[in-house]
Each structure stands twice: as structure tokens, then as C-alpha cells.
Amino acid sequence: RTLVIGRKKLTTTDFKKWKDGYEAAARSLGDRVGNLAKVAEEVEKQLEIVGATAIEDKLQDGVPETIVNIRKAGINLWVLTGDKLETARNIGFSSKVLELGMAIAVLDKPPEADQASIGRALSEAEKAVASRSEARHKAIMVTGPALEHIFQDESSKDRFLKLAISCSIVIACRVSPLQKSLMVRLVREKVQPTPVTLSIGDGANDVPMIQEAQ
């Protein structure tokens, strides 16, 4: 994980103008995240690069072995992360969440991003895992942008859930804290009988997901 550090000198007048805009965006009721991003973009230009840091994101000892034991116990494992698709896939294999030989379906936001396109993407994902009869040999990876459209339509949501529970592994990547909690809620409200759910996270962005679980 890398972090580039930059700086920029602002006059008192410029800072006050930006600060007023930031506070207004923080109070906005509609598209608060988008408004904050726009205000941040106004000041994050022509920065002087100070330096960069890099931290190796390693698994804790015993993680792969623990995950193997969880899967042997027949517990379905859903990984909800903000990582990019390729990063999530690599971590999935290194942590033994994913295994070689698995049928892995990938559900991403199609270019058109309408419900018809989402329906076709779901059909492709269903075909990708149809070659395996046992759930333990199936996995699905879904992105946050795809989930954004899936959760807008009840039919798409039901199809996605049916596909997800037919797999032993679900990896949702590039998901927001809200989407993490909605994924947990989807399982609790739609799966019958209501399963026992447990959410584990190590950051503030995992709090909504943890609170949503039992």
C-alpha cells in the first residue's frame, strides 16, 4: 500500500473560502460523498510532492490455516473489501479463500450499466459456475459498482442472492461501508431459515457491517 504526500500553500482568504465550501458539503443531505469529493478536488491541485510511503500488507500468522478449517466446517465465507478486483483475487488465493480449480464467476458493472445489461451479466455469472455441482467448488466475485445497480432492482437482487448462496465463497470488492452492511442485511432478510451471521472487521468502515450482523 502506497501513500503519496503532497503540500500546497494557501492564503488565509483562499483557505477560508475552501473551508466554507467543505463545511457546506459536509452538511448536505443529498450526495454528501460526491459533494465532499468535489470540494476536495478543488484544493488537491498543483501540489508539491514531499515524498511517498509504502507498507507491505501481509496476512497475519495462521490466517490461511484458519480459513481452511472454517471452510471444512461447512461455513460459507463472504469477504467484503474495498480492494480492487485483481488485488482481492490475489489475496483470495494467498489466504486460501480461493483455490485452484474453483469455478470463479466475476460480476462487474457492464459498460451500459442498465438493468438489461446487469441481467445479462448475471446470466454470464450463472453460466460460469454451472460447471461445478458442489458449492465448495464455486466462488463469485462482485464489484461495488455492480452491486449498486443490483440493489436497485428486486429481481436482480433475488437472482444475485440465489447465485451467491449456491457458492461457498463470495468476494465483494470495491464496496462501500453501506454496501457491506446491505450485503449482510440481504442474507438475514432473504435467506430462510434465517441464518446466523457473523461479521469481522478491523476498521471504522466495517462498523455498519458488524452492527448489521447478529
PDB file of C-alpha atoms in Angstrom:
ATOM      1  CA  ARG A   1       0.000   0.000   0.000  1.00  0.00           C
ATOM      2  CA  THR A   2       1.497   3.315  -1.056  1.00  0.00           C
ATOM      3  CA  LEU A   3       0.751   6.841   0.075  1.00  0.00           C
ATOM      4  CA  VAL A   4       1.991   9.930  -1.770  1.00  0.00           C
ATOM      5  CA  ILE A   5       2.401  13.004   0.436  1.00  0.00           C
ATOM      6  CA  GLY A   6       1.963  16.474  -1.038  1.00  0.00           C
ATOM      7  CA  ARG A   7       1.536  20.036   0.176  1.00  0.00           C
ATOM      8  CA  LYS A   8       0.224  23.356  -1.055  1.00  0.00           C
ATOM      9  CA  LYS A   9       0.391  26.876   0.369  1.00  0.00           C
ATOM     10  CA  LEU A  10      -2.908  28.708   0.695  1.00  0.00           C
ATOM     11  CA  THR A  11      -3.639  32.303   1.610  1.00  0.00           C
ATOM     12  CA  THR A  12      -5.934  32.930   4.536  1.00  0.00           C
ATOM     13  CA  THR A  13      -8.643  34.099   2.133  1.00  0.00           C
ATOM     14  CA  ASP A  14      -8.336  31.010  -0.084  1.00  0.00           C
ATOM     15  CA  PHE A  15      -8.415  28.687   2.926  1.00  0.00           C
ATOM     16  CA  LYS A  16     -11.500  30.361   4.414  1.00  0.00           C
ATOM     17  CA  LYS A  17     -13.311  30.103   1.069  1.00  0.00           C
ATOM     18  CA  TRP A  18     -12.436  26.422   0.752  1.00  0.00           C
ATOM     19  CA  LYS A  19     -13.300  25.682   4.393  1.00  0.00           C
ATOM     20  CA  ASP A  20     -16.754  27.265   3.995  1.00  0.00           C
ATOM     21  CA  GLY A  21     -17.361  25.094   0.931  1.00  0.00           C
ATOM     22  CA  TYR A  22     -16.177  21.964   2.756  1.00  0.00           C
ATOM     23  CA  GLU A  23     -18.437  22.598   5.729  1.00  0.00           C
ATOM     24  CA  ALA A  24     -21.412  23.207   3.423  1.00  0.00           C
ATOM     25  CA  ALA A  25     -20.706  19.932   1.615  1.00  0.00           C
ATOM     26  CA  ALA A  26     -20.400  18.087   4.940  1.00  0.00           C
ATOM     27  CA  ARG A  27     -23.867  19.338   5.922  1.00  0.00           C
ATOM     28  CA  SER A  28     -25.513  18.479   2.598  1.00  0.00           C
ATOM     29  CA  LEU A  29     -28.290  15.905   2.716  1.00  0.00           C
ATOM     30  CA  GLY A  30     -28.048  14.753  -0.901  1.00  0.00           C
ATOM     31  CA  ASP A  31     -24.936  13.101  -2.401  1.00  0.00           C
ATOM     32  CA  ARG A  32     -22.796  14.144   0.566  1.00  0.00           C
ATOM     33  CA  VAL A  33     -19.892  11.923  -0.512  1.00  0.00           C
ATOM     34  CA  GLY A  34     -19.918  13.345  -4.031  1.00  0.00           C
ATOM     35  CA  ASN A  35     -20.078  16.931  -2.779  1.00  0.00           C
ATOM     36  CA  LEU A  36     -17.156  16.370  -0.412  1.00  0.00           C
ATOM     37  CA  ALA A  37     -15.126  14.827  -3.235  1.00  0.00           C
ATOM     38  CA  LYS A  38     -15.748  17.871  -5.449  1.00  0.00           C
ATOM     39  CA  VAL A  39     -14.622  20.266  -2.721  1.00  0.00           C
ATOM     40  CA  ALA A  40     -11.511  18.185  -2.038  1.00  0.00           C
ATOM     41  CA  GLU A  41     -10.675  18.178  -5.741  1.00  0.00           C
ATOM     42  CA  GLU A  42     -10.716  21.984  -5.762  1.00  0.00           C
ATOM     43  CA  VAL A  43      -7.741  22.166  -3.405  1.00  0.00           C
ATOM     44  CA  GLU A  44      -5.912  18.956  -4.374  1.00  0.00           C
ATOM     45  CA  LYS A  45      -4.309  20.502  -7.473  1.00  0.00           C
ATOM     46  CA  GLN A  46      -0.777  21.672  -8.246  1.00  0.00           C
ATOM     47  CA  LEU A  47       0.567  20.024  -5.110  1.00  0.00           C
ATOM     48  CA  GLU A  48       4.243  19.926  -4.306  1.00  0.00           C
ATOM     49  CA  ILE A  49       5.287  16.302  -3.856  1.00  0.00           C
ATOM     50  CA  VAL A  50       7.002  15.857  -0.493  1.00  0.00           C
ATOM     51  CA  GLY A  51       7.558  12.105  -0.582  1.00  0.00           C
ATOM     52  CA  ALA A  52       5.924   8.692  -0.523  1.00  0.00           C
ATOM     53  CA  THR A  53       5.492   5.814   1.909  1.00  0.00           C
ATOM     54  CA  ALA A  54       4.916   2.130   1.276  1.00  0.00           C
ATOM     55  CA  ILE A  55       3.651  -0.519   3.685  1.00  0.00           C
ATOM     56  CA  GLU A  56       3.548  -4.234   2.961  1.00  0.00           C
ATOM     57  CA  ASP A  57       0.048  -5.529   3.617  1.00  0.00           C
ATOM     58  CA  LYS A  58       0.785  -9.016   4.973  1.00  0.00           C
ATOM     59  CA  LEU A  59      -1.579 -11.631   6.296  1.00  0.00           C
ATOM     60  CA  GLN A  60      -1.390 -12.374   9.994  1.00  0.00           C
ATOM     61  CA  ASP A  61       0.085 -15.700  11.025  1.00  0.00           C
ATOM     62  CA  GLY A  62      -2.340 -18.594  10.794  1.00  0.00           C
ATOM     63  CA  VAL A  63      -4.913 -16.886   8.562  1.00  0.00           C
ATOM     64  CA  PRO A  64      -4.798 -19.386   5.646  1.00  0.00           C
ATOM     65  CA  GLU A  65      -4.990 -22.373   8.019  1.00  0.00           C
ATOM     66  CA  THR A  66      -7.916 -20.812   9.894  1.00  0.00           C
ATOM     67  CA  ILE A  67      -9.824 -20.154   6.682  1.00  0.00           C
ATOM     68  CA  VAL A  68      -9.262 -23.722   5.502  1.00  0.00           C
ATOM     69  CA  ASN A  69     -10.709 -25.002   8.794  1.00  0.00           C
ATOM     70  CA  ILE A  70     -13.708 -22.645   8.502  1.00  0.00           C
ATOM     71  CA  ARG A  71     -14.443 -23.965   5.034  1.00  0.00           C
ATOM     72  CA  LYS A  72     -14.030 -27.584   6.164  1.00  0.00           C
ATOM     73  CA  ALA A  73     -16.671 -26.898   8.816  1.00  0.00           C
ATOM     74  CA  GLY A  74     -19.135 -26.042   6.036  1.00  0.00           C
ATOM     75  CA  ILE A  75     -19.332 -22.341   6.873  1.00  0.00           C
ATOM     76  CA  ASN A  76     -19.933 -20.084   3.868  1.00  0.00           C
ATOM     77  CA  LEU A  77     -17.383 -17.299   3.737  1.00  0.00           C
ATOM     78  CA  TRP A  78     -18.124 -13.843   2.312  1.00  0.00           C
ATOM     79  CA  VAL A  79     -15.247 -11.365   2.040  1.00  0.00           C
ATOM     80  CA  LEU A  80     -16.331  -7.723   1.747  1.00  0.00           C
ATOM     81  CA  THR A  81     -13.420  -5.434   0.933  1.00  0.00           C
ATOM     82  CA  GLY A  82     -12.571  -2.063  -0.512  1.00  0.00           C
ATOM     83  CA  ASP A  83      -9.683  -3.545  -2.504  1.00  0.00           C
ATOM     84  CA  LYS A  84      -9.636  -3.589  -6.293  1.00  0.00           C
ATOM     85  CA  LEU A  85     -10.799  -6.698  -8.133  1.00  0.00           C
ATOM     86  CA  GLU A  86      -7.329  -8.008  -9.009  1.00  0.00           C
ATOM     87  CA  THR A  87      -5.965  -7.281  -5.513  1.00  0.00           C
ATOM     88  CA  ALA A  88      -8.929  -9.073  -3.940  1.00  0.00           C
ATOM     89  CA  ARG A  89      -8.368 -12.074  -6.212  1.00  0.00           C
ATOM     90  CA  ASN A  90      -4.661 -12.285  -5.286  1.00  0.00           C
ATOM     91  CA  ILE A  91      -5.406 -12.014  -1.568  1.00  0.00           C
ATOM     92  CA  GLY A  92      -8.154 -14.601  -2.004  1.00  0.00           C
ATOM     93  CA  PHE A  93      -5.662 -17.171  -3.278  1.00  0.00           C
ATOM     94  CA  SER A  94      -2.893 -16.305  -0.800  1.00  0.00           C
ATOM     95  CA  SER A  95      -5.305 -16.575   2.152  1.00  0.00           C
ATOM     96  CA  LYS A  96      -6.794 -19.873   0.856  1.00  0.00           C
ATOM     97  CA  VAL A  97     -10.230 -18.310   0.470  1.00  0.00           C
ATOM     98  CA  LEU A  98      -9.974 -19.227  -3.212  1.00  0.00           C
ATOM     99  CA  GLU A  99      -8.454 -22.443  -4.530  1.00  0.00           C
ATOM    100  CA  LEU A 100      -7.083 -23.534  -7.874  1.00  0.00           C
ATOM    101  CA  GLY A 101      -9.693 -25.498  -9.804  1.00  0.00           C
ATOM    102  CA  MET A 102     -12.608 -23.477  -8.454  1.00  0.00           C
ATOM    103  CA  ALA A 103     -15.203 -22.127 -10.877  1.00  0.00           C
ATOM    104  CA  ILE A 104     -14.921 -18.387 -10.188  1.00  0.00           C
ATOM    105  CA  ALA A 105     -17.569 -16.085 -11.664  1.00  0.00           C
ATOM    106  CA  VAL A 106     -16.831 -12.349 -11.926  1.00  0.00           C
ATOM    107  CA  LEU A 107     -19.726  -9.901 -11.819  1.00  0.00           C
ATOM    108  CA  ASP A 108     -18.684  -6.366 -12.713  1.00  0.00           C
ATOM    109  CA  LYS A 109     -20.585  -3.280 -13.841  1.00  0.00           C
ATOM    110  CA  PRO A 110     -21.208  -3.555 -17.616  1.00  0.00           C
ATOM    111  CA  PRO A 111     -20.424  -0.526 -19.819  1.00  0.00           C
ATOM    112  CA  GLU A 112     -24.115   0.258 -20.391  1.00  0.00           C
ATOM    113  CA  ALA A 113     -24.972  -0.034 -16.688  1.00  0.00           C
ATOM    114  CA  ASP A 114     -28.714  -0.547 -17.187  1.00  0.00           C
ATOM    115  CA  GLN A 115     -30.891  -3.308 -15.756  1.00  0.00           C
ATOM    116  CA  ALA A 116     -30.900  -5.280 -19.021  1.00  0.00           C
ATOM    117  CA  SER A 117     -27.094  -5.291 -19.028  1.00  0.00           C
ATOM    118  CA  ILE A 118     -26.993  -6.284 -15.361  1.00  0.00           C
ATOM    119  CA  GLY A 119     -29.360  -9.156 -16.191  1.00  0.00           C
ATOM    120  CA  ARG A 120     -27.017 -10.374 -18.928  1.00  0.00           C
ATOM    121  CA  ALA A 121     -24.044 -10.081 -16.587  1.00  0.00           C
ATOM    122  CA  LEU A 122     -25.883 -12.195 -14.008  1.00  0.00           C
ATOM    123  CA  SER A 123     -26.625 -14.805 -16.686  1.00  0.00           C
ATOM    124  CA  GLU A 124     -22.929 -14.979 -17.595  1.00  0.00           C
ATOM    125  CA  ALA A 125     -22.007 -15.402 -13.927  1.00  0.00           C
ATOM    126  CA  GLU A 126     -24.574 -18.185 -13.529  1.00  0.00           C
ATOM    127  CA  LYS A 127     -23.110 -19.999 -16.532  1.00  0.00           C
ATOM    128  CA  ALA A 128     -19.571 -19.605 -15.163  1.00  0.00           C
ATOM    129  CA  VAL A 129     -20.335 -21.611 -12.020  1.00  0.00           C
ATOM    130  CA  ALA A 130     -22.766 -24.074 -13.599  1.00  0.00           C
ATOM    131  CA  SER A 131     -19.906 -26.436 -14.450  1.00  0.00           C
ATOM    132  CA  ARG A 132     -19.495 -27.366 -10.779  1.00  0.00           C
ATOM    133  CA  SER A 133     -22.183 -29.266  -8.903  1.00  0.00           C
ATOM    134  CA  GLU A 134     -20.872 -28.751  -5.349  1.00  0.00           C
ATOM    135  CA  ALA A 135     -20.941 -25.327  -3.692  1.00  0.00           C
ATOM    136  CA  ARG A 136     -17.440 -25.821  -2.260  1.00  0.00           C
ATOM    137  CA  HIS A 137     -16.058 -25.701  -5.802  1.00  0.00           C
ATOM    138  CA  LYS A 138     -17.840 -22.436  -6.677  1.00  0.00           C
ATOM    139  CA  ALA A 139     -16.998 -18.795  -5.955  1.00  0.00           C
ATOM    140  CA  ILE A 140     -18.248 -15.450  -7.150  1.00  0.00           C
ATOM    141  CA  MET A 141     -16.500 -12.082  -7.178  1.00  0.00           C
ATOM    142  CA  VAL A 142     -18.686  -8.978  -7.441  1.00  0.00           C
ATOM    143  CA  THR A 143     -17.732  -5.301  -7.552  1.00  0.00           C
ATOM    144  CA  GLY A 144     -19.290  -2.373  -5.718  1.00  0.00           C
ATOM    145  CA  PRO A 145     -20.425  -0.654  -8.962  1.00  0.00           C
ATOM    146  CA  ALA A 146     -22.236  -3.850  -9.986  1.00  0.00           C
ATOM    147  CA  LEU A 147     -23.900  -4.134  -6.567  1.00  0.00           C
ATOM    148  CA  GLU A 148     -25.043  -0.524  -6.842  1.00  0.00           C
ATOM    149  CA  HIS A 149     -27.246  -1.491  -9.806  1.00  0.00           C
ATOM    150  CA  ILE A 150     -28.213  -4.918  -8.469  1.00  0.00           C
ATOM    151  CA  PHE A 151     -29.623  -3.415  -5.263  1.00  0.00           C
ATOM    152  CA  GLN A 152     -31.825  -1.043  -7.268  1.00  0.00           C
ATOM    153  CA  ASP A 153     -33.945  -3.893  -8.637  1.00  0.00           C
ATOM    154  CA  GLU A 154     -35.642  -6.580  -6.537  1.00  0.00           C
ATOM    155  CA  SER A 155     -35.494  -9.174  -9.306  1.00  0.00           C
ATOM    156  CA  SER A 156     -31.754  -8.637  -9.826  1.00  0.00           C
ATOM    157  CA  LYS A 157     -31.217  -8.733  -6.073  1.00  0.00           C
ATOM    158  CA  ASP A 158     -33.022 -12.073  -5.783  1.00  0.00           C
ATOM    159  CA  ARG A 159     -31.042 -13.545  -8.709  1.00  0.00           C
ATOM    160  CA  PHE A 160     -27.765 -12.382  -7.211  1.00  0.00           C
ATOM    161  CA  LEU A 161     -28.600 -13.863  -3.805  1.00  0.00           C
ATOM    162  CA  LYS A 162     -29.589 -17.202  -5.359  1.00  0.00           C
ATOM    163  CA  LEU A 163     -26.280 -17.231  -7.230  1.00  0.00           C
ATOM    164  CA  ALA A 164     -24.294 -16.195  -4.142  1.00  0.00           C
ATOM    165  CA  ILE A 165     -25.727 -18.854  -1.830  1.00  0.00           C
ATOM    166  CA  SER A 166     -25.037 -21.529  -4.453  1.00  0.00           C
ATOM    167  CA  CYS A 167     -21.327 -20.748  -3.931  1.00  0.00           C
ATOM    168  CA  SER A 168     -19.223 -21.416  -0.851  1.00  0.00           C
ATOM    169  CA  ILE A 169     -17.238 -18.211  -1.371  1.00  0.00           C
ATOM    170  CA  VAL A 170     -18.378 -14.668  -2.185  1.00  0.00           C
ATOM    171  CA  ILE A 171     -15.844 -11.858  -2.553  1.00  0.00           C
ATOM    172  CA  ALA A 172     -17.254  -8.350  -2.897  1.00  0.00           C
ATOM    173  CA  CYS A 173     -14.586  -5.813  -3.812  1.00  0.00           C
ATOM    174  CA  ARG A 174     -14.557  -2.041  -4.149  1.00  0.00           C
ATOM    175  CA  VAL A 175     -17.557  -1.920  -1.788  1.00  0.00           C
ATOM    176  CA  SER A 176     -18.502   0.968   0.474  1.00  0.00           C
ATOM    177  CA  PRO A 177     -19.301   0.642   4.204  1.00  0.00           C
ATOM    178  CA  LEU A 178     -23.001   0.960   3.327  1.00  0.00           C
ATOM    179  CA  GLN A 179     -22.787  -1.812   0.728  1.00  0.00           C
ATOM    180  CA  LYS A 180     -21.056  -4.061   3.253  1.00  0.00           C
ATOM    181  CA  SER A 181     -23.974  -3.663   5.656  1.00  0.00           C
ATOM    182  CA  LEU A 182     -26.527  -4.146   2.841  1.00  0.00           C
ATOM    183  CA  MET A 183     -24.882  -7.444   1.902  1.00  0.00           C
ATOM    184  CA  VAL A 184     -25.294  -8.708   5.469  1.00  0.00           C
ATOM    185  CA  ARG A 185     -28.884  -7.456   5.579  1.00  0.00           C
ATOM    186  CA  LEU A 186     -29.637  -9.210   2.277  1.00  0.00           C
ATOM    187  CA  VAL A 187     -28.660 -12.562   3.775  1.00  0.00           C
ATOM    188  CA  ARG A 188     -30.509 -12.005   7.028  1.00  0.00           C
ATOM    189  CA  GLU A 189     -33.748 -10.848   5.390  1.00  0.00           C
ATOM    190  CA  LYS A 190     -33.900 -13.080   2.320  1.00  0.00           C
ATOM    191  CA  VAL A 191     -32.388 -16.435   3.304  1.00  0.00           C
ATOM    192  CA  GLN A 192     -34.781 -18.839   5.040  1.00  0.00           C
ATOM    193  CA  PRO A 193     -34.488 -20.096   7.680  1.00  0.00           C
ATOM    194  CA  THR A 194     -32.671 -17.003   8.871  1.00  0.00           C
ATOM    195  CA  PRO A 195     -29.006 -17.961   9.190  1.00  0.00           C
ATOM    196  CA  VAL A 196     -26.618 -16.992  11.950  1.00  0.00           C
ATOM    197  CA  THR A 197     -24.319 -14.284  10.578  1.00  0.00           C
ATOM    198  CA  LEU A 198     -21.031 -13.052  11.984  1.00  0.00           C
ATOM    199  CA  SER A 199     -19.164 -10.007  10.678  1.00  0.00           C
ATOM    200  CA  ILE A 200     -15.484  -9.495  11.436  1.00  0.00           C
ATOM    201  CA  GLY A 201     -13.669  -6.250  10.600  1.00  0.00           C
ATOM    202  CA  ASP A 202     -10.682  -4.247  11.754  1.00  0.00           C
ATOM    203  CA  GLY A 203     -11.584  -0.672  10.831  1.00  0.00           C
ATOM    204  CA  ALA A 204     -14.179   2.071  11.258  1.00  0.00           C
ATOM    205  CA  ASN A 205     -15.550   1.360   7.773  1.00  0.00           C
ATOM    206  CA  ASP A 206     -16.519  -2.126   8.987  1.00  0.00           C
ATOM    207  CA  VAL A 207     -18.736  -0.872  11.838  1.00  0.00           C
ATOM    208  CA  PRO A 208     -22.028  -0.777   9.826  1.00  0.00           C
ATOM    209  CA  MET A 209     -21.416  -4.350   8.634  1.00  0.00           C
ATOM    210  CA  ILE A 210     -20.687  -5.557  12.171  1.00  0.00           C
ATOM    211  CA  GLN A 211     -23.764  -3.843  13.575  1.00  0.00           C
ATOM    212  CA  GLU A 212     -25.984  -5.388  10.890  1.00  0.00           C
ATOM    213  CA  ALA A 213     -24.919  -8.949  11.757  1.00  0.00           C
ATOM    214  CA  GLN A 214     -26.366 -10.936  14.651  1.00  0.00           C
TER     215      GLN A 214
END
